[in-house]
Short mmCIF file of C-alpha atoms in Angstrom, two decimals:
data_model
loop_
_atom_site.label_atom_id
_atom_site.label_comp_id
_atom_site.label_asym_id
_atom_site.label_seq_id
_atom_site.Cartn_x
_atom_site.Cartn_y
_atom_site.Cartn_z
CA UNK L 1 -10.47 4.15 0.71
CA UNK L 2 -9.17 1.54 3.12
CA UNK L 3 -6.12 -0.21 1.75
CA UNK L 4 -6.57 -3.64 3.35
CA UNK L 5 -6.16 -6.46 0.86
CA UNK L 6 -7.07 -10.13 1.32
CA UNK L 7 -4.44 -12.76 0.64
CA UNK L 8 -4.30 -16.52 0.84
CA UNK L 9 -1.48 -18.47 2.46
CA UNK L 10 -0.76 -21.73 0.68
CA UNK L 11 1.20 -24.37 2.64
CA UNK L 12 4.07 -25.69 0.52
CA UNK L 13 5.26 -29.29 0.39
CA UNK L 14 8.70 -28.23 1.69
CA UNK L 15 7.17 -26.67 4.80
CA UNK L 16 7.06 -23.01 3.79
CA UNK L 17 4.14 -20.87 2.70
CA UNK L 18 3.41 -19.06 -0.54
CA UNK L 19 1.15 -16.01 -0.58
CA UNK L 20 -1.15 -14.80 -3.33
CA UNK L 21 -3.45 -11.79 -3.45
CA UNK L 22 -6.90 -12.06 -4.96
CA UNK L 23 -7.02 -8.49 -6.24
CA UNK L 24 -3.41 -7.61 -7.08
CA UNK L 25 -1.78 -9.43 -9.96
CA UNK L 26 1.94 -9.90 -9.41
CA UNK L 27 1.86 -9.56 -5.61
CA UNK L 28 3.11 -13.07 -4.91
CA UNK L 29 5.65 -14.02 -2.29
CA UNK L 30 6.37 -16.59 0.37
CA UNK L 31 8.26 -17.41 3.50
CA UNK L 32 9.66 -20.25 5.55
CA UNK L 33 7.10 -19.63 8.30
CA UNK L 34 3.57 -18.27 8.38
CA UNK L 35 4.80 -15.08 10.10
CA UNK L 36 7.59 -14.56 7.57
CA UNK L 37 5.18 -15.11 4.68
CA UNK L 38 2.76 -12.50 6.08
CA UNK L 39 5.61 -10.04 6.62
CA UNK L 40 6.77 -10.54 3.04
CA UNK L 41 3.18 -10.17 1.83
CA UNK L 42 3.03 -6.47 2.71
CA UNK L 43 6.33 -5.84 0.90
CA UNK L 44 5.06 -7.69 -2.18
CA UNK L 45 1.79 -5.76 -2.07
CA UNK L 46 3.54 -2.37 -1.87
CA UNK L 47 5.92 -3.34 -4.69
CA UNK L 48 3.08 -4.53 -6.93
CA UNK L 49 0.92 -1.46 -6.29
CA UNK L 50 3.96 0.75 -6.96
CA UNK L 51 4.43 -1.04 -10.29
CA UNK L 52 0.74 -0.51 -11.12
CA UNK L 53 1.26 3.22 -10.52
CA UNK L 54 4.45 3.42 -12.61
CA UNK L 55 2.70 1.58 -15.46
CA UNK L 56 -0.33 3.88 -15.10
CA UNK L 57 -2.58 0.91 -14.36
CA UNK L 58 -5.69 1.38 -12.27
CA UNK L 59 -5.07 0.43 -8.62
CA UNK L 60 -7.41 -2.47 -7.86
CA UNK L 61 -9.94 -2.03 -5.09
CA UNK L 62 -9.57 -4.53 -2.26
CA UNK L 63 -12.21 -7.22 -1.90
CA UNK L 64 -13.66 -7.92 1.54
CA UNK L 65 -11.52 -10.35 3.52
CA UNK L 66 -13.20 -13.73 3.45
CA UNK L 67 -12.98 -16.87 5.52
CA UNK L 68 -9.58 -18.53 5.30
CA UNK L 69 -7.95 -15.32 4.08
CA UNK L 70 -5.53 -12.98 5.80
CA UNK L 71 -5.87 -9.18 5.83
CA UNK L 72 -2.78 -7.25 4.76
CA UNK L 73 -2.98 -3.53 5.38
CA UNK L 74 -0.70 -0.98 3.85
CA UNK L 75 1.24 1.19 6.25
CA UNK L 76 -0.27 4.71 6.43
CA UNK L 77 2.41 6.45 4.35
CA UNK L 78 2.26 3.81 1.60
CA UNK L 79 -1.55 3.98 1.58
CA UNK L 80 -1.46 7.78 1.34
CA UNK L 81 0.97 7.60 -1.60
CA UNK L 82 -1.28 5.12 -3.41
CA UNK L 83 -4.28 7.37 -2.72
CA UNK L 84 -2.41 10.37 -4.14
CA UNK L 85 -1.46 8.48 -7.30
CA UNK L 86 -5.05 7.29 -7.72
CA UNK L 87 -6.44 10.82 -7.30
CA UNK L 88 -3.95 12.14 -9.86
CA UNK L 89 -4.93 9.46 -12.39
CA UNK L 90 -8.64 10.13 -11.85
CA UNK L 91 -8.06 13.82 -12.59
CA UNK L 92 -5.71 13.27 -15.53
CA UNK L 93 -2.97 15.05 -13.60
CA UNK L 94 0.64 14.10 -14.26
CA UNK L 95 3.73 14.67 -12.09
CA UNK L 96 4.55 17.98 -13.77
CA UNK L 97 1.02 19.26 -13.22
CA UNK L 98 1.08 18.38 -9.52
CA UNK L 99 4.56 19.88 -9.20
CA UNK L 100 3.24 23.20 -10.56
CA UNK L 101 0.29 23.14 -8.14
CA UNK L 102 2.56 22.40 -5.18
CA UNK L 103 5.39 24.70 -6.27
CA UNK L 104 7.96 21.89 -6.23
CA UNK L 105 10.04 20.07 -8.82
CA UNK L 106 8.79 17.08 -10.80
CA UNK L 107 11.45 14.93 -9.12
CA UNK L 108 10.00 15.90 -5.72
CA UNK L 109 6.60 14.63 -6.88
CA UNK L 110 8.20 11.44 -8.19
CA UNK L 111 9.71 10.84 -4.74
CA UNK L 112 6.39 11.67 -3.10
CA UNK L 113 4.70 8.92 -5.14
CA UNK L 114 7.48 6.35 -4.75
CA UNK L 115 6.49 3.79 -2.08
CA UNK L 116 10.19 3.03 -1.48
CA UNK L 117 11.08 6.67 -0.76
CA UNK L 118 10.50 8.01 2.75
CA UNK L 119 8.10 10.93 2.79
CA UNK L 120 6.52 12.79 5.65
CA UNK L 121 2.79 12.13 5.96
CA UNK L 122 2.07 15.88 6.21
CA UNK L 123 3.68 16.43 2.80
CA UNK L 124 1.52 13.73 1.24
CA UNK L 125 -1.54 15.16 3.01
CA UNK L 126 -0.80 18.60 1.54
CA UNK L 127 -0.55 17.07 -1.94
CA UNK L 128 -3.81 15.18 -1.44
CA UNK L 129 -5.54 18.40 -0.42
CA UNK L 130 -4.16 20.07 -3.55
CA UNK L 131 -5.99 17.47 -5.65
CA UNK L 132 -9.20 17.78 -3.68
CA UNK L 133 -8.78 14.79 -1.38
CA UNK L 134 -8.53 14.48 2.41
CA UNK L 135 -6.45 12.10 4.44
CA UNK L 136 -8.39 10.78 7.43
CA UNK L 137 -6.80 8.71 10.17
CA UNK L 138 -9.00 6.15 11.85
CA UNK L 139 -8.24 3.50 14.41
CA UNK L 140 -10.02 0.22 14.92
CA UNK L 141 -9.37 -3.08 16.66
CA UNK L 142 -6.03 -4.41 15.46
CA UNK L 143 -5.35 -7.23 13.11
CA UNK L 144 -1.87 -8.17 14.30
CA UNK L 145 0.53 -6.84 11.70
CA UNK L 146 3.54 -9.08 11.02
CA UNK L 147 6.04 -6.19 11.24
CA UNK L 148 4.54 -4.67 14.39
CA UNK L 149 4.85 -6.87 17.45
CA UNK L 150 2.09 -6.42 20.00
CA UNK L 151 2.85 -3.87 22.67
CA UNK L 152 3.47 -5.44 26.02
CA UNK L 153 3.67 -3.83 29.44
CA UNK L 154 6.72 -4.38 31.58
#
């Protein structure tokens, strides 16, 4: 699953921008500039998808990015955490069940699923493998990410 969600930037009368996501209810934000709004969009997306997980709601699949829309991709660790939560839900596996499989505490699994908690990608990968999933890293031409300035040579 590629976690790249389309959003729409709406110019506001006061000069700022509001952002809405087509697929993720509650992932609304804004900013004073286009760049700030796009940066805030990823944070809003992660927060909304985290809330979906906590509420045991199905994570919505992203629609293709259409004309006039912006693509917001989740950072790899956040995407892996969402994938793990989705795999657990699909298998009817709760935190305690995954904790037993991994030989860790339930609170460790809670942290592993929390998009606001820092986790090492290899730990999430191990958990994904334990539920029969694989994490695959792929690169492709970049869509400039608001939080990641383009690399420049000096």
